[in-house]
Amino acid sequence: MARITASVYTSHVPAIGAALDLGKTGEPYWQKVFAGYEFSKAWMKEHTPDVIFLVYNDHATAFSLEMIPTFAIGCAAEFKPADEGWGPRPVPVVQGHPELAAHIAQSVIQDDFDLTIVNRMDVDHGLTVPLSLMCGQPSVDNFAWPCPVIPFAVNVVQYPVPSGRRCFNLGRAIRKAVESYDAPLKVQVWGTGGMSHQLQGPRAGLINRAFDSAFLDRLIADPEGLSKMPHIDYVREAGSEGIELVMWLIARGAMSDNPPKVAHRFYHVPASNTAVGHLILENA
Ligand code: DHB
Ligand code: FE
């Protein structure tokens, strides 16, 4: 049977993608950000899974106000990097895993979570920046991500957004789905976005280190308690875009009920307008 081996959590700031693509990673400003991912890239090489189930949000790229799925699972064979206004990022096309994605959709929908099935979708910085941070820039000779990826898009852009509680329980349903897939696959679940940031309005630029630090502590030690935090607390404490953090609860809910091993923890301010947070948790 398939099993979930680890979960990864990281911010997905678009300027990080631009810094990588434009060769600016050595600049002092960016060096401090990328230093936090040196461990992660080595860890990823050592712990390459068979599939990544990557929870992220689309930023009005593939979806728009015309169509707003709360939870959308990518079932296609491939997903192209999206053009977000400056041309697509020069990163590999994401290879999907249609069989596992279809199995997860079947299991999770039968467990009463309404997923939108997506058979064609371009993926934006929410998905490609975490891949770049964890896997590095693919070389010209080997221009591919290290394994297939199932994109899982969550609406945290247009209200109403799903609660942390629902996200956590959805993670549990995803765990059950993976564990009932009849092939010995190692699967990682990634939660992306956050941490505190607000891109708009009078509070633009908001960062809340105390909130972020407590969120990381509770995500590790008390995810179920953390999942009860209402969405308005995220917005008040972590800013309007801080609500992206509910997606981390999907990845955490997919982990075993036993305490995880904290393989890596990193926090840095600033990266663009965002507090960068990053965790790697391994199933014991
Ligand atoms: C920034 C962060 C995001 O999460 C995002 O989606 C867009 C911009 C930023 O910090 O600039
Ligand atoms: Fe974002």
CSV table of C-alpha atoms and ligand atoms in Angstrom, one decimal:
chain,number,residue,atom,x,y,z
A,1,MET,CA,0.0,0.0,0.0
A,2,ALA,CA,1.0,3.6,-0.5
A,3,ARG,CA,2.1,5.6,2.6
A,4,ILE,CA,2.7,9.2,3.6
A,5,THR,CA,6.3,9.5,4.7
A,6,ALA,CA,6.7,13.2,5.4
A,7,SER,CA,5.1,16.6,5.0
A,8,VAL,CA,6.7,19.9,4.0
A,9,TYR,CA,5.5,23.4,4.7
A,10,THR,CA,6.8,26.5,3.0
A,11,SER,CA,5.8,30.0,1.9
A,12,HIS,CA,5.5,30.5,-1.8
A,13,VAL,CA,6.5,34.2,-2.5
A,14,PRO,CA,6.6,34.9,-6.3
A,15,ALA,CA,9.7,37.2,-5.9
A,16,ILE,CA,11.6,34.1,-4.7
A,17,GLY,CA,10.9,32.5,-8.1
A,18,ALA,CA,12.0,35.7,-9.8
A,19,ALA,CA,15.2,35.7,-7.7
A,20,LEU,CA,16.0,32.1,-8.7
A,21,ASP,CA,15.1,32.6,-12.4
A,22,LEU,CA,17.1,35.9,-12.7
A,23,GLY,CA,20.2,34.5,-10.9
A,24,LYS,CA,19.9,36.8,-7.8
A,25,THR,CA,20.2,34.1,-5.1
A,26,GLY,CA,23.7,35.2,-4.1
A,27,GLU,CA,22.6,38.8,-3.3
A,28,PRO,CA,22.7,39.5,0.4
A,29,TYR,CA,18.9,40.0,0.7
A,30,TRP,CA,18.1,36.7,-0.9
A,31,GLN,CA,21.1,34.8,0.4
A,32,LYS,CA,19.4,34.9,3.9
A,33,VAL,CA,16.2,33.4,2.5
A,34,PHE,CA,17.8,30.6,0.5
A,35,ALA,CA,20.2,29.7,3.3
A,36,GLY,CA,17.1,28.3,5.1
A,37,TYR,CA,16.6,25.8,2.2
A,38,GLU,CA,20.1,24.4,1.9
A,39,PHE,CA,19.2,21.6,4.4
A,40,SER,CA,15.9,21.0,2.6
A,41,LYS,CA,17.5,20.5,-0.8
A,42,ALA,CA,19.9,17.9,0.6
A,43,TRP,CA,17.0,16.3,2.6
A,44,MET,CA,14.9,16.2,-0.6
A,45,LYS,CA,17.6,14.3,-2.5
A,46,GLU,CA,17.9,11.8,0.2
A,47,HIS,CA,14.1,11.4,0.7
A,48,THR,CA,12.8,11.8,-2.8
A,49,PRO,CA,9.2,10.5,-2.7
A,50,ASP,CA,7.4,8.7,-5.5
A,51,VAL,CA,4.7,11.4,-5.6
A,52,ILE,CA,4.2,14.8,-4.0
A,53,PHE,CA,0.6,15.8,-3.2
A,54,LEU,CA,1.1,19.6,-3.3
A,55,VAL,CA,-1.5,21.8,-1.5
A,56,TYR,CA,-1.4,25.4,-2.8
A,57,ASN,CA,-3.6,28.2,-3.8
A,58,ASP,CA,-4.2,29.5,-7.3
A,59,HIS,CA,-3.8,33.3,-7.4
A,60,ALA,CA,-6.5,34.1,-9.9
A,61,THR,CA,-4.3,32.4,-12.6
A,62,ALA,CA,-6.1,29.2,-13.6
A,63,PHE,CA,-9.3,30.2,-11.8
A,64,SER,CA,-11.0,33.6,-11.7
A,65,LEU,CA,-14.2,35.2,-10.3
A,66,GLU,CA,-15.9,33.2,-13.0
A,67,MET,CA,-15.3,29.9,-11.3
A,68,ILE,CA,-14.2,29.4,-7.6
A,69,PRO,CA,-13.7,25.8,-6.5
A,70,THR,CA,-13.0,25.5,-2.8
A,71,PHE,CA,-10.9,22.4,-3.3
A,72,ALA,CA,-9.6,21.3,-6.7
A,73,ILE,CA,-7.6,18.2,-7.5
A,74,GLY,CA,-5.4,18.1,-10.6
A,75,CYS,CA,-6.0,14.7,-12.3
A,76,ALA,CA,-4.2,15.6,-15.6
A,77,ALA,CA,-1.0,13.9,-16.9
A,78,GLU,CA,0.8,17.3,-16.9
A,79,PHE,CA,0.5,20.9,-15.8
A,80,LYS,CA,2.3,23.7,-17.5
A,81,PRO,CA,3.9,26.6,-15.5
A,82,ALA,CA,1.5,29.5,-15.8
A,83,ASP,CA,2.1,32.9,-17.4
A,84,GLU,CA,1.4,35.3,-14.5
A,85,GLY,CA,2.1,38.4,-16.5
A,86,TRP,CA,5.9,38.1,-17.2
A,87,GLY,CA,5.8,34.9,-19.2
A,88,PRO,CA,5.9,31.4,-17.7
A,89,ARG,CA,8.7,30.6,-15.3
A,90,PRO,CA,11.5,28.7,-17.0
A,91,VAL,CA,10.9,25.6,-14.9
A,92,PRO,CA,9.9,22.1,-16.0
A,93,VAL,CA,6.3,21.1,-16.9
A,94,VAL,CA,4.9,19.3,-13.8
A,95,GLN,CA,4.1,15.6,-14.4
A,96,GLY,CA,1.0,14.5,-12.7
A,97,HIS,CA,-0.1,11.1,-11.3
A,98,PRO,CA,-3.6,10.7,-12.8
A,99,GLU,CA,-4.1,7.2,-11.3
A,100,LEU,CA,-3.3,8.2,-7.7
A,101,ALA,CA,-5.2,11.5,-8.1
A,102,ALA,CA,-8.3,9.7,-9.4
A,103,HIS,CA,-8.1,7.2,-6.5
A,104,ILE,CA,-7.8,10.1,-4.0
A,105,ALA,CA,-10.7,11.9,-5.6
A,106,GLN,CA,-12.8,8.7,-5.4
A,107,SER,CA,-12.0,8.1,-1.7
A,108,VAL,CA,-12.2,11.7,-0.5
A,109,ILE,CA,-15.4,12.5,-2.3
A,110,GLN,CA,-17.0,9.3,-0.9
A,111,ASP,CA,-15.8,10.6,2.5
A,112,ASP,CA,-18.1,13.6,2.0
A,113,PHE,CA,-15.5,16.3,0.8
A,114,ASP,CA,-16.6,18.0,-2.4
A,115,LEU,CA,-13.6,18.2,-4.7
A,116,THR,CA,-13.6,19.8,-8.1
A,117,ILE,CA,-11.9,17.5,-10.6
A,118,VAL,CA,-9.5,19.4,-12.9
A,119,ASN,CA,-8.3,17.8,-16.1
A,120,ARG,CA,-6.5,20.9,-17.5
A,121,MET,CA,-4.8,23.6,-15.5
A,122,ASP,CA,-1.7,25.8,-15.6
A,123,VAL,CA,0.1,26.1,-12.2
A,124,ASP,CA,1.3,29.4,-10.8
A,125,HIS,CA,3.9,30.5,-8.3
A,126,GLY,CA,1.9,28.9,-5.4
A,127,LEU,CA,3.0,25.5,-6.7
A,128,THR,CA,6.3,26.1,-8.7
A,129,VAL,CA,8.1,28.3,-6.1
A,130,PRO,CA,7.9,25.5,-3.4
A,131,LEU,CA,9.2,23.0,-5.9
A,132,SER,CA,12.1,25.3,-6.8
A,133,LEU,CA,12.9,25.9,-3.1
A,134,MET,CA,12.9,22.2,-2.3
A,135,CYS,CA,14.4,20.8,-5.5
A,136,GLY,CA,16.6,23.6,-6.7
A,137,GLN,CA,16.8,24.7,-10.3
A,138,PRO,CA,16.6,21.7,-12.6
A,139,SER,CA,19.6,21.5,-14.9
A,140,VAL,CA,19.5,21.9,-18.7
A,141,ASP,CA,20.5,18.2,-19.1
A,142,ASN,CA,17.9,17.0,-16.6
A,143,PHE,CA,15.1,19.4,-17.0
A,144,ALA,CA,12.5,17.7,-14.9
A,145,TRP,CA,11.2,17.8,-11.3
A,146,PRO,CA,12.3,14.7,-9.4
A,147,CYS,CA,8.9,13.0,-9.2
A,148,PRO,CA,5.3,13.4,-10.2
A,149,VAL,CA,3.2,16.0,-8.4
A,150,ILE,CA,-0.6,16.1,-7.8
A,151,PRO,CA,-1.6,19.7,-7.6
A,152,PHE,CA,-4.4,20.4,-5.0
A,153,ALA,CA,-5.7,24.0,-5.2
A,154,VAL,CA,-7.5,25.6,-2.2
A,155,ASN,CA,-9.6,28.8,-2.5
A,156,VAL,CA,-8.1,31.2,0.0
A,157,VAL,CA,-8.5,34.2,-2.3
A,158,GLN,CA,-12.2,34.8,-2.6
A,159,TYR,CA,-14.5,34.7,0.4
A,160,PRO,CA,-15.9,32.4,1.7
A,161,VAL,CA,-12.8,30.4,2.4
A,162,PRO,CA,-12.7,26.9,4.0
A,163,SER,CA,-12.1,26.7,7.8
A,164,GLY,CA,-8.9,25.3,9.3
A,165,ARG,CA,-11.0,22.6,10.9
A,166,ARG,CA,-12.3,21.4,7.5
A,167,CYS,CA,-8.8,21.6,6.0
A,168,PHE,CA,-7.4,19.4,8.9
A,169,ASN,CA,-10.1,16.8,8.5
A,170,LEU,CA,-9.6,16.8,4.7
A,171,GLY,CA,-6.0,16.0,5.4
A,172,ARG,CA,-7.1,13.0,7.4
A,173,ALA,CA,-9.3,11.9,4.5
A,174,ILE,CA,-6.4,12.3,2.1
A,175,ARG,CA,-4.2,10.1,4.4
A,176,LYS,CA,-6.9,7.4,4.4
A,177,ALA,CA,-7.1,7.6,0.6
A,178,VAL,CA,-3.3,7.3,0.1
A,179,GLU,CA,-3.1,4.4,2.6
A,180,SER,CA,-5.8,2.5,0.5
A,181,TYR,CA,-3.9,2.9,-2.8
A,182,ASP,CA,-2.7,-0.5,-3.9
A,183,ALA,CA,0.9,0.3,-4.8
A,184,PRO,CA,4.0,0.7,-2.6
A,185,LEU,CA,4.3,4.5,-3.2
A,186,LYS,CA,6.1,6.9,-0.8
A,187,VAL,CA,4.0,10.1,-0.8
A,188,GLN,CA,4.8,13.5,0.6
A,189,VAL,CA,2.1,16.0,1.3
A,190,TRP,CA,3.2,19.7,1.1
A,191,GLY,CA,1.3,22.7,2.5
A,192,THR,CA,2.3,26.0,1.1
A,193,GLY,CA,1.6,29.8,1.4
A,194,GLY,CA,1.8,32.0,4.5
A,195,MET,CA,3.2,33.0,6.9
A,196,SER,CA,2.0,36.4,8.0
A,197,HIS,CA,1.6,38.9,5.1
A,198,GLN,CA,-0.9,41.4,3.8
A,199,LEU,CA,-0.5,42.7,0.3
A,200,GLN,CA,-3.3,45.3,0.3
A,201,GLY,CA,-5.1,48.1,2.1
A,202,PRO,CA,-3.9,50.2,5.1
A,203,ARG,CA,-2.3,47.2,6.8
A,204,ALA,CA,-0.2,46.2,3.8
A,205,GLY,CA,3.2,45.0,4.9
A,206,LEU,CA,1.9,43.5,8.1
A,207,ILE,CA,4.2,40.8,9.7
A,208,ASN,CA,3.5,39.1,13.0
A,209,ARG,CA,6.5,37.1,14.3
A,210,ALA,CA,4.8,36.1,17.6
A,211,PHE,CA,1.8,34.7,15.8
A,212,ASP,CA,4.0,32.9,13.2
A,213,SER,CA,6.2,31.3,15.9
A,214,ALA,CA,3.2,30.1,17.9
A,215,PHE,CA,1.6,28.8,14.7
A,216,LEU,CA,4.7,26.7,14.0
A,217,ASP,CA,4.8,25.4,17.6
A,218,ARG,CA,1.1,24.4,17.6
A,219,LEU,CA,1.3,22.9,14.1
A,220,ILE,CA,3.9,20.5,15.3
A,221,ALA,CA,2.5,19.7,18.8
A,222,ASP,CA,-1.2,20.5,18.7
A,223,PRO,CA,-2.5,20.5,15.2
A,224,GLU,CA,-6.0,19.5,16.2
A,225,GLY,CA,-6.3,22.4,18.7
A,226,LEU,CA,-4.8,24.8,16.1
A,227,SER,CA,-7.4,23.6,13.5
A,228,LYS,CA,-10.1,25.1,15.7
A,229,MET,CA,-8.8,28.7,15.2
A,230,PRO,CA,-11.5,30.6,13.3
A,231,HIS,CA,-10.5,32.2,10.0
A,232,ILE,CA,-11.0,35.7,11.3
A,233,ASP,CA,-8.1,35.2,13.7
A,234,TYR,CA,-5.8,34.4,10.8
A,235,VAL,CA,-6.8,37.6,9.1
A,236,ARG,CA,-6.6,39.8,12.2
A,237,GLU,CA,-3.3,38.3,13.4
A,238,ALA,CA,-1.5,37.2,10.2
A,239,GLY,CA,-3.0,39.6,7.7
A,240,SER,CA,-5.4,39.1,4.8
A,241,GLU,CA,-3.0,36.8,3.0
A,242,GLY,CA,-2.1,35.0,6.2
A,243,ILE,CA,-5.2,33.0,5.7
A,244,GLU,CA,-3.1,30.9,3.2
A,245,LEU,CA,-1.9,29.1,6.4
A,246,VAL,CA,-5.1,27.0,6.6
A,247,MET,CA,-3.5,25.0,3.7
A,248,TRP,CA,-0.7,23.9,6.1
A,249,LEU,CA,-3.4,22.1,8.1
A,250,ILE,CA,-4.3,19.8,5.2
A,251,ALA,CA,-0.7,18.6,5.1
A,252,ARG,CA,-0.6,18.2,8.8
A,253,GLY,CA,-3.9,16.3,8.9
A,254,ALA,CA,-2.4,13.9,6.4
A,255,MET,CA,0.4,13.0,8.9
A,256,SER,CA,0.1,10.1,11.3
A,257,ASP,CA,-1.5,10.7,14.7
A,258,ASN,CA,1.8,10.0,16.4
A,259,PRO,CA,4.1,13.0,17.1
A,260,PRO,CA,6.2,13.7,14.0
A,261,LYS,CA,10.0,14.1,13.9
A,262,VAL,CA,10.9,17.7,13.2
A,263,ALA,CA,13.6,17.4,10.5
A,264,HIS,CA,13.9,21.1,9.8
A,265,ARG,CA,12.5,24.5,11.0
A,266,PHE,CA,13.2,27.9,9.5
A,267,TYR,CA,11.8,31.4,9.8
A,268,HIS,CA,13.0,34.6,8.1
A,269,VAL,CA,11.7,38.1,7.6
A,270,PRO,CA,11.6,39.6,5.0
A,271,ALA,CA,11.1,38.0,1.6
A,272,SER,CA,9.2,40.5,-0.5
A,273,ASN,CA,6.1,41.3,1.7
A,274,THR,CA,6.1,38.0,3.5
A,275,ALA,CA,7.4,36.2,6.6
A,276,VAL,CA,8.9,33.0,5.2
A,277,GLY,CA,8.2,30.0,7.3
A,278,HIS,CA,9.4,26.4,6.5
A,279,LEU,CA,9.1,23.1,8.3
A,280,ILE,CA,9.9,19.5,7.4
A,281,LEU,CA,8.1,16.9,9.4
A,282,GLU,CA,8.8,13.1,9.1
A,283,ASN,CA,6.4,10.4,10.1
A,284,ALA,CA,7.9,8.4,12.9
B,1,DHB,C1,3.7,37.8,-2.1
B,1,DHB,C2,3.3,36.7,-1.3
B,1,DHB,C3,2.4,35.8,-1.8
B,1,DHB,O1,2.0,34.7,-1.0
B,1,DHB,C4,1.8,36.0,-3.0
B,1,DHB,O2,0.9,35.0,-3.4
B,1,DHB,C5,2.1,37.1,-3.7
B,1,DHB,C6,3.0,38.0,-3.3
B,1,DHB,C7,4.7,38.8,-1.6
B,1,DHB,O3,5.2,38.7,-0.5
B,1,DHB,O4,5.0,39.7,-2.4
B,2,FE,FE,0.2,33.6,-2.1
